[in-house]
Short mmCIF file of C-alpha atoms in Angstrom, two decimals:
data_model
loop_
_atom_site.label_atom_id
_atom_site.label_comp_id
_atom_site.label_asym_id
_atom_site.label_seq_id
_atom_site.Cartn_x
_atom_site.Cartn_y
_atom_site.Cartn_z
CA MET G 25 -8.43 -5.50 -10.23
CA ALA G 26 -6.97 -6.68 -6.95
CA LEU G 27 -8.01 -3.39 -5.31
CA PHE G 28 -11.61 -3.86 -6.52
CA GLU G 29 -11.68 -7.40 -5.18
CA ARG G 30 -10.39 -6.23 -1.81
CA GLN G 31 -13.05 -3.41 -1.66
CA ARG G 32 -15.76 -5.89 -2.64
CA ALA G 33 -14.60 -8.28 0.04
CA ALA G 34 -14.66 -5.46 2.62
CA ASP G 35 -18.17 -4.29 1.57
CA PRO G 36 -20.11 -6.90 -0.38
CA PHE G 37 -22.99 -4.43 -0.91
CA ALA G 38 -20.90 -1.59 -2.37
CA GLU G 39 -22.03 -2.19 -5.96
CA ILE G 40 -25.70 -2.39 -4.94
CA ASN G 41 -25.38 0.84 -2.93
CA ALA G 42 -23.75 2.56 -5.92
CA GLN G 43 -26.66 1.55 -8.16
CA ILE G 44 -29.15 2.85 -5.56
CA ALA G 45 -27.31 6.22 -5.37
CA ALA G 46 -27.24 6.52 -9.19
CA ALA G 47 -30.97 5.78 -9.42
CA ASP G 48 -31.76 8.31 -6.67
CA ASN G 49 -29.68 11.01 -8.38
CA GLU G 50 -31.41 10.35 -11.71
CA ALA G 51 -34.85 10.57 -10.05
CA ALA G 52 -33.88 13.81 -8.25
CA ALA G 53 -32.71 15.36 -11.52
CA GLY G 54 -35.98 14.38 -13.21
CA LEU G 55 -38.05 15.82 -10.36
CA ALA G 56 -36.05 19.06 -10.52
CA SER G 57 -36.62 19.31 -14.27
CA LEU G 58 -40.34 18.56 -13.84
CA GLY G 59 -40.65 21.13 -11.06
CA LYS G 60 -38.90 23.77 -13.17
CA ALA G 61 -41.26 23.12 -16.08
CA TYR G 62 -44.34 23.34 -13.80
CA PHE G 63 -43.06 26.54 -12.20
CA ASP G 64 -42.48 28.20 -15.58
CA LEU G 65 -46.00 27.27 -16.71
CA HIS G 66 -47.94 27.99 -13.49
CA ARG G 67 -45.95 30.63 -11.59
CA ASP G 68 -49.03 32.88 -11.45
CA ASP G 69 -51.84 30.27 -11.37
CA ALA G 70 -50.50 27.37 -9.29
CA GLU G 71 -52.84 24.85 -7.74
CA GLU G 72 -53.79 25.39 -4.11
CA ALA G 73 -51.64 22.49 -2.88
CA LEU G 74 -48.53 23.76 -4.73
CA ALA G 75 -49.10 27.50 -4.21
CA PRO G 76 -46.86 27.79 -1.07
CA ALA G 77 -43.92 26.12 -2.85
CA VAL G 78 -44.34 28.36 -5.92
CA ALA G 79 -44.51 31.46 -3.69
CA SER G 80 -41.31 30.41 -1.88
CA ILE G 81 -39.46 30.01 -5.19
CA LYS G 82 -40.67 33.44 -6.43
CA LYS G 83 -39.54 35.02 -3.15
CA ALA G 84 -36.06 33.46 -3.52
CA GLU G 85 -35.82 34.64 -7.15
CA GLU G 86 -36.71 38.24 -6.20
CA ARG G 87 -34.19 38.19 -3.35
CA GLY G 88 -31.50 36.91 -5.73
CA ALA G 89 -32.34 39.63 -8.28
CA ILE G 90 -31.97 42.32 -5.58
CA TYR G 91 -28.52 41.13 -4.55
CA ARG G 92 -27.35 40.72 -8.16
CA GLU G 93 -28.30 44.37 -8.76
CA LEU G 94 -26.53 45.36 -5.52
CA LEU G 95 -23.37 43.63 -6.75
CA LEU G 96 -23.47 45.63 -10.01
CA ARG G 97 -23.92 48.92 -8.12
CA ALA G 98 -21.11 48.07 -5.71
CA ARG G 99 -18.86 47.48 -8.75
CA GLY G 100 -19.95 50.83 -10.23
CA VAL G 101 -21.47 49.39 -13.42
CA LYS G 102 -24.90 49.07 -15.07
CA ILE G 103 -26.22 46.66 -17.72
CA CYS G 104 -27.34 48.11 -21.08
CA PRO G 105 -30.97 47.01 -21.65
CA ASN G 106 -30.34 46.75 -25.41
CA CYS G 107 -27.03 44.91 -25.91
CA LYS G 108 -26.52 43.63 -22.29
CA SER G 109 -23.02 45.15 -22.11
CA GLU G 110 -21.58 46.56 -18.88
CA VAL G 111 -21.22 50.36 -18.77
CA THR G 112 -20.18 52.70 -15.95
CA SER G 113 -22.81 53.91 -13.49
CA ALA G 114 -22.35 57.53 -14.66
CA SER G 115 -23.13 56.70 -18.32
CA ALA G 116 -26.36 58.13 -19.73
CA PHE G 117 -25.89 56.23 -23.03
CA CYS G 118 -24.26 52.89 -23.90
CA ASN G 119 -20.81 53.36 -25.50
CA TYR G 120 -21.26 50.08 -27.45
CA CYS G 121 -24.70 50.47 -29.11
CA GLY G 122 -25.73 54.07 -28.26
CA ALA G 123 -28.92 53.06 -26.39
CA LYS G 124 -30.18 55.27 -23.54
CA ILE G 125 -29.39 53.88 -20.07
CA PRO G 126 -32.38 54.29 -17.68
CA GLU G 127 -31.95 55.61 -14.14
CA PRO G 128 -31.69 52.82 -11.51
CA ALA G 129 -34.89 52.09 -9.59
CA PRO G 130 -34.88 52.05 -5.75
CA LEU G 131 -34.00 48.64 -4.31
CA THR G 132 -35.90 47.33 -1.27
CA ASP G 133 -36.71 43.97 0.27
CA GLY G 134 -39.75 45.32 2.11
CA GLU G 135 -37.82 45.96 5.33
CA LYS G 136 -34.78 47.97 4.20
CA VAL G 137 -33.88 50.28 1.32
CA PHE G 138 -30.44 49.93 -0.29
CA CYS G 139 -28.19 52.95 -1.02
CA ASN G 140 -27.75 53.61 -4.78
CA VAL G 141 -24.08 54.57 -4.24
CA CYS G 142 -22.56 52.09 -1.73
CA ALA G 143 -25.41 49.47 -1.64
CA ALA G 144 -25.59 49.59 2.16
CA PRO G 145 -28.99 48.53 3.65
CA MET G 146 -30.75 51.35 5.52
CA PRO G 147 -34.11 51.53 7.36
CA ILE G 148 -37.05 52.63 5.20
CA GLY G 149 -37.82 56.31 5.84
CA GLN G 150 -34.19 57.36 6.50
CA LYS G 151 -33.16 60.23 4.21
CA PHE G 152 -29.36 59.86 4.10
CA CYS G 153 -27.01 56.86 4.00
CA SER G 154 -25.02 56.52 7.25
CA GLN G 155 -22.14 54.84 5.38
CA CYS G 156 -21.42 57.27 2.51
CA GLY G 157 -23.75 60.27 3.19
CA SER G 158 -25.64 59.93 -0.12
CA VAL G 159 -29.34 60.78 -0.38
CA LEU G 160 -31.43 57.64 -0.09
CA PRO G 161 -34.24 57.04 -2.63
CA GLU G 162 -37.76 57.83 -1.46
CA LEU G 163 -40.20 54.94 -1.66
CA SER G 164 -43.91 55.15 -2.34
CA VAL G 165 -46.41 53.11 -0.32
CA ASN G 166 -46.44 50.36 -2.96
CA GLU G 167 -42.64 50.26 -3.20
CA ALA G 168 -42.16 50.17 0.59
CA ALA G 169 -44.36 47.08 0.89
CA PRO G 170 -42.70 43.68 0.34
CA SER G 171 -42.48 42.82 -3.35
CA PHE G 172 -43.51 39.21 -2.73
CA GLU G 173 -46.83 38.07 -1.35
CA GLU G 174 -48.18 34.70 -0.42
CA PRO G 175 -50.93 33.65 -2.86
CA VAL G 176 -54.44 33.79 -1.46
CA ALA G 177 -56.92 31.24 -2.67
CA GLU G 178 -59.91 33.15 -3.97
CA GLU G 179 -63.36 31.70 -3.53
CA PRO G 180 -65.35 31.46 -6.75
CA ILE G 181 -67.98 34.16 -7.10
CA VAL G 182 -71.31 32.96 -8.41
CA GLU G 183 -73.14 35.73 -10.16
CA GLU G 184 -76.89 35.60 -10.11
CA PRO G 185 -78.56 36.26 -13.44
CA VAL G 186 -80.17 39.67 -13.70
CA VAL G 187 -83.58 39.73 -15.36
CA GLU G 188 -84.15 43.03 -17.11
CA GLU G 189 -87.74 44.22 -17.41
CA PRO G 190 -88.66 45.72 -20.74
CA VAL G 191 -89.08 49.49 -20.69
CA VAL G 192 -91.98 50.86 -22.68
CA GLU G 193 -91.17 54.28 -24.07
CA GLU G 194 -94.06 56.69 -24.48
CA PRO G 195 -94.16 58.53 -27.79
CA VAL G 196 -93.24 62.20 -27.62
CA ILE G 197 -95.50 64.50 -29.64
CA GLU G 198 -93.76 67.67 -30.71
CA GLU G 199 -95.95 70.74 -31.21
CA PRO G 200 -95.14 72.81 -34.29
CA VAL G 201 -93.50 76.15 -33.60
CA ILE G 202 -94.90 79.08 -35.61
CA GLU G 203 -92.36 81.81 -36.19
CA GLU G 204 -93.69 85.36 -36.49
CA PRO G 205 -92.10 87.47 -39.21
CA VAL G 206 -89.82 90.22 -37.97
CA VAL G 207 -90.20 93.60 -39.69
CA GLU G 208 -86.99 95.57 -39.77
CA GLU G 209 -87.34 99.38 -39.66
CA PRO G 210 -85.09 101.25 -42.09
CA VAL G 211 -82.25 103.22 -40.54
CA ILE G 212 -81.86 106.74 -41.94
CA GLU G 213 -78.40 108.18 -41.54
CA GLU G 214 -78.19 112.01 -41.34
CA PRO G 215 -75.27 113.53 -43.22
CA VAL G 216 -72.58 115.08 -41.04
CA ALA G 217 -71.10 118.35 -42.24
CA GLU G 218 -67.35 118.39 -41.98
CA GLU G 219 -65.69 121.68 -40.99
CA PRO G 220 -62.71 122.65 -43.14
CA VAL G 221 -59.37 122.45 -41.38
CA VAL G 222 -57.16 125.49 -41.90
CA GLU G 223 -53.47 124.80 -41.43
CA GLU G 224 -51.45 127.70 -40.07
CA PRO G 225 -48.07 128.21 -41.75
CA VAL G 226 -45.04 127.48 -39.62
CA ILE G 227 -42.39 130.17 -39.74
CA GLU G 228 -38.91 128.93 -38.99
CA GLU G 229 -36.65 131.44 -37.35
CA PRO G 230 -33.07 131.45 -38.62
CA VAL G 231 -30.51 130.23 -36.15
CA ALA G 232 -27.35 132.23 -36.01
CA GLU G 233 -24.27 130.07 -35.61
CA GLU G 234 -21.52 131.49 -33.46
CA PRO G 235 -18.08 131.24 -34.99
CA VAL G 236 -15.72 128.88 -33.26
CA ILE G 237 -12.33 130.38 -32.58
CA GLU G 238 -9.62 127.79 -32.16
CA GLU G 239 -6.88 128.83 -29.81
CA PRO G 240 -3.43 128.00 -30.95
CA ALA G 241 -1.97 125.08 -29.02
CA VAL G 242 1.05 125.89 -26.95
CA GLY G 243 3.77 123.40 -27.52
CA GLU G 244 4.12 121.02 -24.57
CA PRO G 245 6.87 118.52 -24.09
CA ALA G 246 5.85 115.10 -25.40
CA GLU G 247 5.32 112.47 -22.74
CA ALA G 248 7.73 109.59 -22.77
CA PRO G 249 6.08 106.28 -23.78
CA VAL G 250 5.28 104.03 -20.84
CA GLU G 251 6.56 100.56 -21.28
CA THR G 252 4.04 97.85 -20.21
CA PRO G 253 5.73 95.03 -18.40
CA ALA G 254 5.37 91.74 -20.23
CA GLU G 255 2.83 89.44 -18.61
CA PRO G 256 4.13 86.03 -17.60
CA GLU G 257 3.12 83.25 -19.97
CA THR G 258 0.38 81.02 -18.48
CA LYS G 259 -1.81 78.10 -19.48
CA THR G 260 -5.08 76.65 -18.18
CA CYS G 261 -5.64 73.10 -16.89
CA PRO G 262 -8.08 71.37 -19.33
CA ARG G 263 -9.70 69.39 -16.48
CA CYS G 264 -10.32 71.91 -13.63
CA GLY G 265 -9.59 75.28 -15.36
CA HIS G 266 -6.80 76.29 -12.91
CA VAL G 267 -4.35 78.92 -14.27
CA LEU G 268 -0.75 77.62 -14.27
CA SER G 269 2.69 78.61 -15.49
CA VAL G 270 3.76 77.25 -18.87
CA ALA G 271 6.71 75.47 -17.23
CA VAL G 272 4.49 73.35 -14.95
CA LYS G 273 4.10 69.71 -16.09
CA PHE G 274 1.38 68.66 -13.63
CA CYS G 275 -1.68 70.68 -12.47
CA THR G 276 -1.18 71.85 -8.86
CA ALA G 277 -4.97 71.77 -8.25
CA CYS G 278 -6.09 68.36 -9.62
CA GLY G 279 -2.79 66.56 -10.46
CA LEU G 280 -3.49 66.19 -14.23
CA ASN G 281 -0.45 65.31 -16.38
CA LEU G 282 -0.24 68.33 -18.71
CA SER G 283 2.44 66.82 -20.95
CA ALA G 284 0.30 63.79 -21.83
CA PRO G 285 -1.73 63.92 -25.06
CA PRO G 286 -5.30 65.23 -24.46
CA ALA G 287 -8.02 62.61 -23.91
CA PRO G 288 -10.56 62.23 -26.73
CA SER G 289 -13.80 64.17 -26.26
CA CYS G 290 -17.27 64.21 -27.84
CA PRO G 291 -17.48 66.73 -30.72
CA LYS G 292 -21.11 67.51 -29.80
CA CYS G 293 -21.21 67.96 -25.99
CA GLY G 294 -17.46 68.07 -25.18
CA LYS G 295 -17.59 65.20 -22.62
CA THR G 296 -14.34 63.26 -22.22
CA VAL G 297 -14.76 59.68 -23.49
CA ALA G 298 -12.66 56.54 -23.12
CA PRO G 299 -10.20 55.76 -25.95
CA GLY G 300 -11.84 53.43 -28.45
CA ALA G 301 -15.44 54.27 -27.39
CA ARG G 302 -17.90 54.21 -30.31
CA PHE G 303 -20.65 56.28 -28.66
CA CYS G 304 -20.55 59.27 -26.27
CA THR G 305 -21.73 58.37 -22.74
CA GLY G 306 -23.03 61.92 -22.19
CA CYS G 307 -25.28 62.54 -25.23
CA GLY G 308 -25.25 59.25 -27.23
CA THR G 309 -23.54 60.72 -30.33
CA GLN G 310 -21.78 58.11 -32.51
CA LEU G 311 -18.01 58.71 -32.51
CA ASN G 312 -15.64 58.09 -35.43
#
């Protein structure tokens, strides 16, 4: 209480200033709420006096959406359009609900195009990213143009009424068509005499078979059996297919731990999936 009295003595208008600040904050919050409601209702048909402010807000929203998408790509994730869960960028299907994940659209702010891999901004028309070497998305004429435009006030068009003159159609008189009868002449077919076919007998000549004389085999010493050396036991790396010795515990080509239990895979397409995943990220098959 003594502290309050001392502050009041030092600034006798402190309480009045506090009330002014509270009233100003309340008015600012109300104006912000009113502006938000107007923007939601008239974002595409704002009045001429408010059109520049509405266009500025839409431009800021689109810029924020671009950078939110860039943040997701830099983290290596995408948002499932069905359940809104985060999945990896390489997933073709959501491993939570099984929905198909669409390919990401090219991102541009009208002046630069952003790399789909590292999210670095590059000039429009450049084919490869100078940061990671990835192929940059190609933009059409509509996509290369800025995605936000200042509203243009259109002048009302007054259409003049068109007076149509009545068209008088003349009657069409059709003349009757008289068809003349067609007399068909009879067709007389002359009989064709068939000549008899005489088949000549085929005489088969006997074929004399020559006797086959088998020469007695002269005993030859039997060849000693050749022993085939035993091949060394090998195994194949399940990740890269490299052939290894059975005693090796880690793959010498990709470093995979061969003694660890195998990772679960999709029974339909064979793609390795994360433990606990309910749907395959390669083909969308539901996993047990």
